[in-house]
Structures are given as structure tokens and as C-alpha cells.
Amino acid sequence: MLSASLNNSVHSSVTFGLCFAIHFLLALDALIIVPFSAQMALSTHTTPANSGLLVAVYAVTASLVCLWVRGGENVANESRKLISLLLAAAFFTLCTALLNSFYSLLVVRALTGLCAGAALVLNLNLVVLLSDHHNKKRNTAILLSTFPCALAIGIPVLLFITEHVGWQSSIFLLGCCLVITALLFLLIFMQKHKRNIPANVNHECQIKQNNNHLFNKKLSFALLFSFVVVMSTFIISTQFPVMLITNFSISNTSLSYCYLLSGVCSFIVIQLYARSKFSNRTTSYLVYFLSGVMLLTVLIGFNTSQSTFSATLFVLFIIASSCRSMILVTELIVALQAQERSAFISLQNAIQHFAIAASGIFASLLVKTEDNQTLNFNTLVAVATLLISVTIVMWKHVNRLGHNFTSESQ
């Protein structure tokens, strides 16, 4: 009995480790195209101005597929679908490294976005299904921390490889890692199926939602809250480095160090949060503290005349905003009931892509060019301050709803 229990525990840890690796690689596949897009455009003999299309087609198709995909309740079916999508994403990533036509790259990146977007939804849903009540929040937070981890570790590594052997080799290496991870996950899944170990599907998936009005109200509010949280983060994070480059002429090397430091620190903070048993009150205090840090870094960082100080505040903003976003999304995923959670996981991914795109466009409209060619961010700072403050008010509303909103987590 003890041996069987130990084997199940080890097997669950290995499975979660592979789910973490899948999320990390898919996050890296989505993020790496930003620094690679200009080089990819030049290598296919087109203007670098078209490089943004490579980022856009991935985001658009990933958003659309997230609106359609829904996580199921059967672990075996979810695992099969995840393996298929992961292998397809790996195939298209490998194709990316072999193509020389810009329009072919656009098609392949669009197909990659379809597969990767669906895989991210299913992978997160699978982790929630496999997690018991006590580890659900921890595992969800750790999985979401893969994005700052990819930013801090994965991108610098691939950029280093690119500097010596070209972007094609980096993309090909990423595709190979996706294939290996998919095969390892397939091996684990086959062993579990052969041993006929019952899938650890949490019984709460059988809960039926009788109050459709409450279901719609809770889910709609959670999605709106998620949109505001993401937009309040990216409306600044997309323009803060622009301000550092245009107004302070900060070097690319210094900016890379800023991203590296912020990504590492964000990953550490999220790991500490995931492994801590915070009460609802402590979590709220943490959210308020991080929101306050965001407000201070925005208000001071865009008005200081010291480049080093402003860069330091940029690092603090990235840490505070990324950690706050992942904490709030984690709390929402854990708090929602099973049927709501399945819809939220898929829709939240679509909303995240849409909010990022909307933030970039909206932020660009709020920035004004001065006569001396410097940029004026006053309007942007005012709007960002308002959005950050709105998220605090909305989070207080979640707390006021109390048991009605978080009934499943009790």
C-alpha cells in the first residue's frame, strides 16, 4: 500500500513537471518571435516593417482558438488531445526554421498559434484536474510562472545561440525540445493507462450549476476583471522601455539586463507565493501592496530625470505587475466552480491576447511627440493610474462577494 502510494506520488510529480515544461516551451515559442521577427523578415528579403505581422498572426489565431477550445473533465481525453496539439505545434515550429518565404512563415506562425493556443488551455486545465484541493492553487501559480521564467531564462539562452549560429538554429532547437517533451508525456501517459490507474479527476467536476444567473454574473465579472488586470499591466509595460530608449537613450544591453532581472525576480516571487499558505486577507494585502508599487513606479518612473533610477523603477514595475497578474488569475481560477473554471481558462487566454493587443494600440494613441522629438507620456500615466486603481476596486468587490464567489474553494 505504501509502495503504491509512493509510486502514485512520484508519477504525479513527473507528470506535473512535464506539464510545467510544456507550458514553458509554449510560452517561449510565443515570446521569442518578438526579438526574432526583424531578423526573420530580413532573412526572407522583406522590409523589417512587416515583422510585426509575424507577431500579430500568432496572437490572433491563438486568441480565436482559445474562444473555441474548452477543457473537459476526462484526464485521459485531455491528455490525448494535448499530445496531438503539442506534436502539431512542434512540427510547425520546426517548419518555421526551414522556410525562406515570408508569406510561408506567416501561414506557419498562424498554424502554430492555433495549436499552441489550444495546448496552453488544455495543459492548464489538465493541471487543475490532476491537482487535489490543497495543491490546486500552488500548481496553478507555478504553471503561470512559466511566462516570466521563459522571459528571464529561455529568451536570453536562445538569443545567445542566435548570436553565434542564427535564428533558424534557435527555432529548430525549440522545436526539438517540444518534440522530446511531447514524447516523454506520451510515454508517461501510456504507462499510466497500461497500469490502469484511475485518473485523478476531482469530484467537483460533477457539480452542477443550478443558478444560471449567478454562473453568468460570476464568469462575466471574472473575465472583465482579467481583461482590466492585463490591460493595466501591458499599457505601461509596452511603453516603459520605449520611454527609456527615446528619452534616456538606454542601451539594448542595459534593457536586456532589466528584462533578465525582472523575469528572475518575478519567477522567484511567484514560486514563494505558490508554496505559501496565504489566507484570503493576506493575499488581499499582497495584491494591494503590489498595486501600490505599480502606481509609485509609474508616477515616479515617467517623471524622473535619472536614467538609472527610471530603469530600476521599470524593473520593479515588471516584477510587481507580472506577480500581481498571476496571483489574481490564480485566485480566480481556484475560486470559480468547475463548470465556470473550464470556460474561464479558455476565455481568459483569448482575453489576455486581445488585451495585450488593445493595450499596445491604446498606449500608442496616448503618447504625444514633443517638438524636441522626445515623447510625452503624461496622458498615458494618468490612464494607467486609473486602470490600476480600478483593479483594486474590482478586487475589493471580489472580496465582498465572499462565499458566493469562492464557494468551491472552501
Short mmCIF file of C-alpha atoms in Angstrom, two decimals:
data_model
loop_
_atom_site.label_atom_id
_atom_site.label_comp_id
_atom_site.label_asym_id
_atom_site.label_seq_id
_atom_site.Cartn_x
_atom_site.Cartn_y
_atom_site.Cartn_z
CA MET A 1 0.00 0.00 0.00
CA LEU A 2 2.77 2.42 0.94
CA SER A 3 4.73 1.50 -2.18
CA ALA A 4 1.72 2.08 -4.43
CA SER A 5 1.05 5.44 -2.77
CA LEU A 6 4.68 6.44 -3.22
CA ASN A 7 4.65 5.42 -6.88
CA ASN A 8 1.50 7.47 -7.49
CA SER A 9 3.09 10.48 -5.79
CA VAL A 10 6.26 10.21 -7.89
CA HIS A 11 4.19 9.69 -11.04
CA SER A 12 2.11 12.79 -10.28
CA SER A 13 5.25 14.85 -9.70
CA VAL A 14 6.75 13.72 -13.00
CA THR A 15 3.50 14.47 -14.84
CA PHE A 16 3.32 17.95 -13.33
CA GLY A 17 6.97 18.53 -14.21
CA LEU A 18 6.23 17.69 -17.83
CA CYS A 19 3.16 19.99 -17.81
CA PHE A 20 5.42 22.76 -16.49
CA ALA A 21 7.94 22.06 -19.29
CA ILE A 22 5.14 22.13 -21.88
CA HIS A 23 3.87 25.50 -20.64
CA PHE A 24 7.42 26.88 -20.52
CA LEU A 25 8.22 25.83 -24.09
CA LEU A 26 4.90 27.10 -25.46
CA ALA A 27 5.39 30.41 -23.65
CA LEU A 28 8.90 30.63 -25.09
CA ASP A 29 7.57 29.85 -28.57
CA ALA A 30 5.15 32.77 -28.26
CA LEU A 31 7.63 35.25 -26.73
CA ILE A 32 10.73 34.53 -28.79
CA ILE A 33 9.12 35.68 -32.03
CA VAL A 34 9.25 39.30 -30.79
CA PRO A 35 13.07 39.65 -30.79
CA PHE A 36 13.36 37.29 -33.77
CA SER A 37 10.74 38.90 -36.02
CA ALA A 38 13.01 41.59 -37.51
CA GLN A 39 15.74 39.05 -38.32
CA MET A 40 13.18 36.68 -39.82
CA ALA A 41 11.82 39.45 -42.05
CA LEU A 42 15.29 40.42 -43.25
CA SER A 43 16.29 36.82 -43.94
CA THR A 44 13.24 36.41 -46.19
CA HIS A 45 14.10 39.60 -48.13
CA THR A 46 11.22 41.74 -46.92
CA THR A 47 11.15 45.02 -45.04
CA PRO A 48 11.53 44.86 -41.23
CA ALA A 49 8.35 46.93 -41.04
CA ASN A 50 6.47 43.69 -41.78
CA SER A 51 7.99 41.93 -38.79
CA GLY A 52 5.03 42.87 -36.62
CA LEU A 53 2.82 40.67 -38.81
CA LEU A 54 4.68 37.59 -37.56
CA VAL A 55 3.73 38.50 -34.00
CA ALA A 56 0.19 39.52 -34.91
CA VAL A 57 -0.85 36.37 -36.81
CA TYR A 58 0.24 34.17 -33.90
CA ALA A 59 -1.66 36.29 -31.36
CA VAL A 60 -4.82 36.46 -33.50
CA THR A 61 -5.07 32.72 -34.19
CA ALA A 62 -4.20 31.88 -30.57
CA SER A 63 -6.98 34.22 -29.39
CA LEU A 64 -9.55 32.72 -31.76
CA VAL A 65 -8.78 29.13 -30.85
CA CYS A 66 -8.95 29.95 -27.13
CA LEU A 67 -12.52 31.15 -27.67
CA TRP A 68 -13.43 27.78 -29.13
CA VAL A 69 -11.48 25.27 -27.03
CA ARG A 70 -12.95 24.10 -23.73
CA GLY A 71 -11.23 21.87 -21.22
CA GLY A 72 -13.02 18.62 -20.46
CA GLU A 73 -13.41 16.54 -17.32
CA ASN A 74 -11.74 13.33 -18.53
CA VAL A 75 -7.99 13.27 -17.89
CA ALA A 76 -7.33 10.58 -20.49
CA ASN A 77 -9.07 12.51 -23.26
CA GLU A 78 -7.40 15.76 -22.23
CA SER A 79 -4.00 14.05 -22.32
CA ARG A 80 -4.58 12.62 -25.81
CA LYS A 81 -5.65 15.99 -27.18
CA LEU A 82 -2.71 17.73 -25.51
CA ILE A 83 -0.20 15.29 -27.01
CA SER A 84 -1.66 15.73 -30.50
CA LEU A 85 -1.63 19.52 -30.28
CA LEU A 86 1.86 19.59 -28.83
CA LEU A 87 3.23 17.42 -31.66
CA ALA A 88 1.48 19.64 -34.21
CA ALA A 89 2.94 22.79 -32.61
CA ALA A 90 6.38 21.17 -32.62
CA PHE A 91 6.02 20.27 -36.31
CA PHE A 92 5.09 23.82 -37.32
CA THR A 93 7.89 25.26 -35.16
CA LEU A 94 10.38 23.01 -36.94
CA CYS A 95 8.94 24.12 -40.28
CA THR A 96 9.50 27.74 -39.27
CA ALA A 97 13.24 27.11 -39.11
CA LEU A 98 13.28 25.67 -42.63
CA LEU A 99 11.26 28.22 -44.60
CA ASN A 100 12.68 31.06 -46.70
CA SER A 101 9.45 32.74 -47.76
CA PHE A 102 7.95 35.47 -45.59
CA TYR A 103 4.37 34.59 -46.53
CA SER A 104 5.03 30.93 -45.79
CA LEU A 105 6.31 31.99 -42.38
CA LEU A 106 3.10 33.92 -41.80
CA VAL A 107 1.00 30.84 -42.57
CA VAL A 108 3.13 28.57 -40.38
CA ARG A 109 3.13 31.02 -37.46
CA ALA A 110 -0.66 31.27 -37.73
CA LEU A 111 -0.95 27.48 -37.58
CA THR A 112 1.49 27.40 -34.67
CA GLY A 113 -0.71 29.89 -32.82
CA LEU A 114 -3.74 27.67 -33.35
CA CYS A 115 -2.03 24.58 -31.93
CA ALA A 116 -0.13 26.34 -29.15
CA GLY A 117 -3.14 28.38 -28.01
CA ALA A 118 -5.29 25.27 -27.68
CA ALA A 119 -2.46 23.35 -26.00
CA LEU A 120 -2.00 26.08 -23.36
CA VAL A 121 -5.70 25.89 -22.47
CA LEU A 122 -5.71 22.09 -22.23
CA ASN A 123 -2.44 21.96 -20.31
CA LEU A 124 -3.67 24.38 -17.64
CA ASN A 125 -6.99 22.57 -17.42
CA LEU A 126 -5.16 19.24 -17.07
CA VAL A 127 -3.04 20.54 -14.20
CA VAL A 128 -6.17 21.77 -12.39
CA LEU A 129 -7.83 18.36 -12.90
CA LEU A 130 -4.80 16.46 -11.61
CA SER A 131 -4.36 18.69 -8.55
CA ASP A 132 -6.10 17.94 -5.28
CA HIS A 133 -7.82 20.64 -3.25
CA HIS A 134 -4.74 21.56 -1.23
CA ASN A 135 -2.32 21.81 -4.18
CA LYS A 136 -4.60 23.40 -6.78
CA LYS A 137 -3.56 27.00 -6.07
CA ARG A 138 0.12 26.09 -5.76
CA ASN A 139 0.24 24.14 -9.03
CA THR A 140 -1.74 26.78 -10.94
CA ALA A 141 0.55 29.58 -9.76
CA ILE A 142 3.69 27.59 -10.58
CA LEU A 143 2.39 26.84 -14.07
CA LEU A 144 1.59 30.50 -14.72
CA SER A 145 5.10 31.44 -13.60
CA THR A 146 6.47 29.83 -16.77
CA PHE A 147 5.98 33.09 -18.68
CA PRO A 148 8.40 35.20 -16.59
CA CYS A 149 10.66 32.13 -16.45
CA ALA A 150 10.70 31.97 -20.27
CA LEU A 151 11.36 35.70 -20.39
CA ALA A 152 14.24 35.52 -17.90
CA ILE A 153 15.89 32.25 -18.93
CA GLY A 154 14.61 30.96 -22.25
CA ILE A 155 14.88 34.12 -24.33
CA PRO A 156 18.44 35.04 -23.21
CA VAL A 157 19.60 31.48 -23.97
CA LEU A 158 18.07 31.48 -27.46
CA LEU A 159 19.38 34.97 -28.16
CA PHE A 160 22.88 33.78 -27.21
CA ILE A 161 22.55 30.83 -29.60
CA THR A 162 21.22 33.12 -32.31
CA GLU A 163 24.19 35.44 -31.99
CA HIS A 164 26.52 32.56 -32.94
CA VAL A 165 24.54 30.32 -35.32
CA GLY A 166 21.45 32.28 -36.42
CA TRP A 167 17.77 32.39 -35.50
CA GLN A 168 16.96 29.27 -37.53
CA SER A 169 19.07 27.09 -35.22
CA SER A 170 17.36 28.54 -32.15
CA ILE A 171 13.89 27.89 -33.55
CA PHE A 172 14.91 24.38 -34.61
CA LEU A 173 16.23 23.67 -31.10
CA LEU A 174 12.96 24.88 -29.62
CA GLY A 175 11.00 22.61 -31.96
CA CYS A 176 13.16 19.62 -30.97
CA CYS A 177 12.53 20.36 -27.29
CA LEU A 178 8.78 20.39 -27.97
CA VAL A 179 9.02 17.01 -29.72
CA ILE A 180 11.02 15.47 -26.88
CA THR A 181 8.62 16.81 -24.25
CA ALA A 182 5.62 15.51 -26.18
CA LEU A 183 7.17 12.04 -26.48
CA LEU A 184 8.03 11.96 -22.77
CA PHE A 185 4.48 12.99 -21.91
CA LEU A 186 3.17 10.28 -24.26
CA LEU A 187 5.38 7.70 -22.51
CA ILE A 188 4.09 8.73 -19.08
CA PHE A 189 0.50 8.67 -20.32
CA MET A 190 0.89 5.18 -21.82
CA GLN A 191 2.38 3.83 -18.60
CA LYS A 192 -0.47 5.26 -16.57
CA HIS A 193 -3.02 3.80 -19.00
CA LYS A 194 -1.30 0.40 -19.03
CA ARG A 195 -1.27 0.21 -15.24
CA ASN A 196 -4.95 1.19 -15.30
CA ILE A 197 -4.52 3.70 -12.53
CA PRO A 198 -7.69 5.73 -12.19
CA ALA A 199 -7.26 9.27 -13.38
CA ASN A 200 -7.32 11.77 -10.55
CA VAL A 201 -10.32 13.69 -11.75
CA ASN A 202 -11.59 15.83 -8.93
CA HIS A 203 -15.11 15.02 -7.98
CA GLU A 204 -16.07 18.67 -8.07
CA CYS A 205 -16.30 18.38 -11.87
CA GLN A 206 -19.59 16.63 -11.23
CA ILE A 207 -21.01 19.72 -9.55
CA LYS A 208 -23.90 21.13 -11.49
CA GLN A 209 -24.59 24.82 -11.56
CA ASN A 210 -28.25 25.36 -10.85
CA ASN A 211 -28.24 29.13 -10.81
CA ASN A 212 -27.54 30.19 -14.37
CA HIS A 213 -27.83 33.88 -13.50
CA LEU A 214 -25.12 33.52 -10.85
CA PHE A 215 -22.98 31.49 -13.27
CA ASN A 216 -23.17 34.17 -15.94
CA LYS A 217 -22.64 37.01 -13.50
CA LYS A 218 -19.63 35.43 -11.82
CA LEU A 219 -17.97 34.33 -15.04
CA SER A 220 -18.60 37.65 -16.79
CA PHE A 221 -17.16 39.60 -13.88
CA ALA A 222 -14.12 37.32 -13.68
CA LEU A 223 -13.43 37.78 -17.40
CA LEU A 224 -13.87 41.55 -17.18
CA PHE A 225 -11.57 41.65 -14.16
CA SER A 226 -8.96 39.60 -16.03
CA PHE A 227 -9.13 41.99 -19.01
CA VAL A 228 -8.62 45.08 -16.83
CA VAL A 229 -5.75 43.43 -14.94
CA VAL A 230 -3.89 42.53 -18.15
CA MET A 231 -4.55 45.91 -19.76
CA SER A 232 -3.40 47.84 -16.68
CA THR A 233 -0.14 45.91 -16.90
CA PHE A 234 0.63 46.00 -20.62
CA ILE A 235 -0.45 49.58 -21.29
CA ILE A 236 2.67 50.56 -19.32
CA SER A 237 5.00 47.62 -19.96
CA THR A 238 4.80 48.22 -23.73
CA GLN A 239 5.73 51.92 -23.38
CA PHE A 240 8.11 51.95 -20.41
CA PRO A 241 11.04 50.57 -22.45
CA VAL A 242 10.11 52.97 -25.28
CA MET A 243 10.44 55.85 -22.83
CA LEU A 244 13.81 54.55 -21.62
CA ILE A 245 15.12 54.28 -25.18
CA THR A 246 13.78 57.55 -26.60
CA ASN A 247 14.04 59.88 -23.61
CA PHE A 248 17.13 58.40 -21.91
CA SER A 249 18.87 56.61 -24.81
CA ILE A 250 19.33 53.47 -22.71
CA SER A 251 21.34 50.77 -24.49
CA ASN A 252 19.87 47.45 -25.65
CA THR A 253 22.28 45.63 -23.36
CA SER A 254 21.05 47.54 -20.31
CA LEU A 255 17.44 46.91 -21.33
CA SER A 256 18.19 43.19 -21.69
CA TYR A 257 19.58 43.15 -18.16
CA CYS A 258 16.41 44.85 -16.95
CA TYR A 259 14.25 42.13 -18.50
CA LEU A 260 16.53 39.41 -17.16
CA LEU A 261 16.47 40.74 -13.61
CA SER A 262 12.73 41.39 -13.63
CA GLY A 263 11.97 37.94 -15.05
CA VAL A 264 14.11 36.12 -12.48
CA CYS A 265 12.69 38.11 -9.56
CA SER A 266 9.10 37.60 -10.79
CA PHE A 267 9.65 33.87 -11.07
CA ILE A 268 11.05 33.72 -7.52
CA VAL A 269 8.19 35.74 -6.05
CA ILE A 270 5.58 33.58 -7.76
CA GLN A 271 7.30 30.41 -6.51
CA LEU A 272 7.21 31.78 -2.95
CA TYR A 273 3.53 32.67 -3.33
CA ALA A 274 2.72 29.24 -4.78
CA ARG A 275 4.34 27.42 -1.86
CA SER A 276 2.88 29.62 0.86
CA LYS A 277 -0.43 29.05 2.60
CA PHE A 278 -1.74 32.60 2.46
CA SER A 279 -5.12 33.43 3.92
CA ASN A 280 -7.60 35.45 1.86
CA ARG A 281 -6.78 38.56 3.90
CA THR A 282 -3.02 38.13 3.42
CA THR A 283 -3.50 37.62 -0.32
CA SER A 284 -5.54 40.82 -0.49
CA TYR A 285 -2.82 42.76 1.34
CA LEU A 286 -0.28 41.38 -1.12
CA VAL A 287 -2.43 42.49 -4.08
CA TYR A 288 -2.82 45.97 -2.58
CA PHE A 289 0.92 46.21 -1.94
CA LEU A 290 1.83 45.19 -5.49
CA SER A 291 -0.74 47.61 -6.90
CA GLY A 292 0.79 50.39 -4.79
CA VAL A 293 4.25 49.54 -6.11
CA MET A 294 2.90 49.71 -9.66
CA LEU A 295 1.39 53.14 -9.03
CA LEU A 296 4.58 54.53 -7.50
CA THR A 297 6.86 53.18 -10.22
CA VAL A 298 4.62 54.62 -12.95
CA LEU A 299 4.18 58.04 -11.34
CA ILE A 300 7.87 58.42 -10.49
CA GLY A 301 9.49 56.45 -13.30
CA PHE A 302 7.95 58.55 -16.08
CA ASN A 303 8.79 61.84 -14.36
CA THR A 304 12.33 61.36 -13.09
CA SER A 305 15.34 62.77 -14.91
CA GLN A 306 17.70 59.98 -13.82
CA SER A 307 18.01 57.17 -16.39
CA THR A 308 19.39 54.59 -13.94
CA PHE A 309 16.68 55.32 -11.40
CA SER A 310 13.99 55.11 -14.08
CA ALA A 311 15.37 51.77 -15.31
CA THR A 312 15.30 50.47 -11.73
CA LEU A 313 11.67 51.51 -11.41
CA PHE A 314 10.95 49.74 -14.71
CA VAL A 315 12.32 46.51 -13.22
CA LEU A 316 10.17 46.99 -10.10
CA PHE A 317 7.09 47.63 -12.25
CA ILE A 318 7.60 44.44 -14.26
CA ILE A 319 8.06 42.41 -11.08
CA ALA A 320 5.03 43.91 -9.31
CA SER A 321 2.71 43.84 -12.33
CA SER A 322 3.55 40.32 -13.50
CA CYS A 323 3.29 38.89 -9.99
CA ARG A 324 0.01 40.69 -9.32
CA SER A 325 -1.47 39.49 -12.61
CA MET A 326 -0.56 35.86 -11.98
CA ILE A 327 -1.76 35.97 -8.38
CA LEU A 328 -5.14 37.43 -9.38
CA VAL A 329 -5.64 35.00 -12.26
CA THR A 330 -4.67 32.10 -9.99
CA GLU A 331 -7.14 33.23 -7.32
CA LEU A 332 -9.92 33.48 -9.90
CA ILE A 333 -9.20 30.03 -11.37
CA VAL A 334 -9.20 28.41 -7.95
CA ALA A 335 -12.27 30.29 -6.71
CA LEU A 336 -14.55 29.55 -9.66
CA GLN A 337 -16.61 26.39 -9.71
CA ALA A 338 -15.71 23.55 -12.07
CA GLN A 339 -18.02 24.44 -14.96
CA GLU A 340 -17.14 28.13 -14.71
CA ARG A 341 -13.44 27.39 -14.41
CA SER A 342 -13.36 25.37 -17.64
CA ALA A 343 -14.89 28.29 -19.55
CA PHE A 344 -12.74 30.88 -17.77
CA ILE A 345 -9.44 29.11 -18.55
CA SER A 346 -10.08 29.12 -22.28
CA LEU A 347 -11.72 32.55 -22.48
CA GLN A 348 -9.08 34.12 -20.24
CA ASN A 349 -6.33 33.11 -22.65
CA ALA A 350 -8.23 34.73 -25.51
CA ILE A 351 -8.89 37.85 -23.46
CA GLN A 352 -5.22 38.04 -22.50
CA HIS A 353 -4.12 38.09 -26.15
CA PHE A 354 -6.82 40.64 -27.01
CA ALA A 355 -5.97 42.85 -24.02
CA ILE A 356 -2.27 42.84 -24.94
CA ALA A 357 -3.07 43.91 -28.50
CA ALA A 358 -5.55 46.56 -27.31
CA SER A 359 -3.04 47.87 -24.76
CA GLY A 360 -0.37 48.33 -27.41
CA ILE A 361 -2.71 50.22 -29.74
CA PHE A 362 -4.30 52.30 -26.98
CA ALA A 363 -0.96 53.20 -25.41
CA SER A 364 0.42 54.37 -28.75
CA LEU A 365 -2.52 56.73 -29.17
CA LEU A 366 -1.94 58.27 -25.74
CA VAL A 367 1.73 59.12 -26.31
CA LYS A 368 2.49 62.53 -27.80
CA THR A 369 5.66 63.65 -29.59
CA GLU A 370 7.20 66.92 -28.40
CA ASP A 371 8.95 69.48 -30.62
CA ASN A 372 12.37 68.26 -29.44
CA GLN A 373 11.43 64.71 -30.58
CA THR A 374 11.06 63.42 -27.02
CA LEU A 375 7.84 61.66 -26.05
CA ASN A 376 5.23 62.96 -23.64
CA PHE A 377 3.67 60.18 -21.54
CA ASN A 378 1.54 62.31 -19.19
CA THR A 379 -1.81 61.17 -20.61
CA LEU A 380 -0.66 57.56 -20.63
CA VAL A 381 0.41 57.79 -16.98
CA ALA A 382 -2.97 59.24 -16.00
CA VAL A 383 -4.91 56.49 -17.80
CA ALA A 384 -2.63 53.76 -16.39
CA THR A 385 -3.10 55.14 -12.87
CA LEU A 386 -6.87 54.98 -13.35
CA LEU A 387 -6.75 51.37 -14.63
CA ILE A 388 -4.54 50.18 -11.76
CA SER A 389 -6.90 51.87 -9.28
CA VAL A 390 -9.91 50.21 -10.94
CA THR A 391 -8.37 46.76 -10.44
CA ILE A 392 -8.05 47.49 -6.71
CA VAL A 393 -11.74 48.42 -6.54
CA MET A 394 -12.73 45.30 -8.51
CA TRP A 395 -10.64 43.07 -6.25
CA LYS A 396 -12.38 44.56 -3.21
CA HIS A 397 -15.67 43.68 -4.90
CA VAL A 398 -14.49 40.06 -5.25
CA ASN A 399 -13.74 40.02 -1.52
CA ARG A 400 -17.16 41.48 -0.69
CA LEU A 401 -18.86 38.71 -2.64
CA GLY A 402 -17.22 36.33 -0.19
CA HIS A 403 -18.71 32.86 -0.07
CA ASN A 404 -20.94 33.35 -3.12
CA PHE A 405 -17.90 33.88 -5.35
CA THR A 406 -15.46 31.44 -3.76
CA SER A 407 -17.87 28.76 -2.67
CA GLU A 408 -15.95 25.95 -4.35
CA SER A 409 -12.63 26.81 -2.76
CA GLN A 410 -13.96 26.29 0.73
#
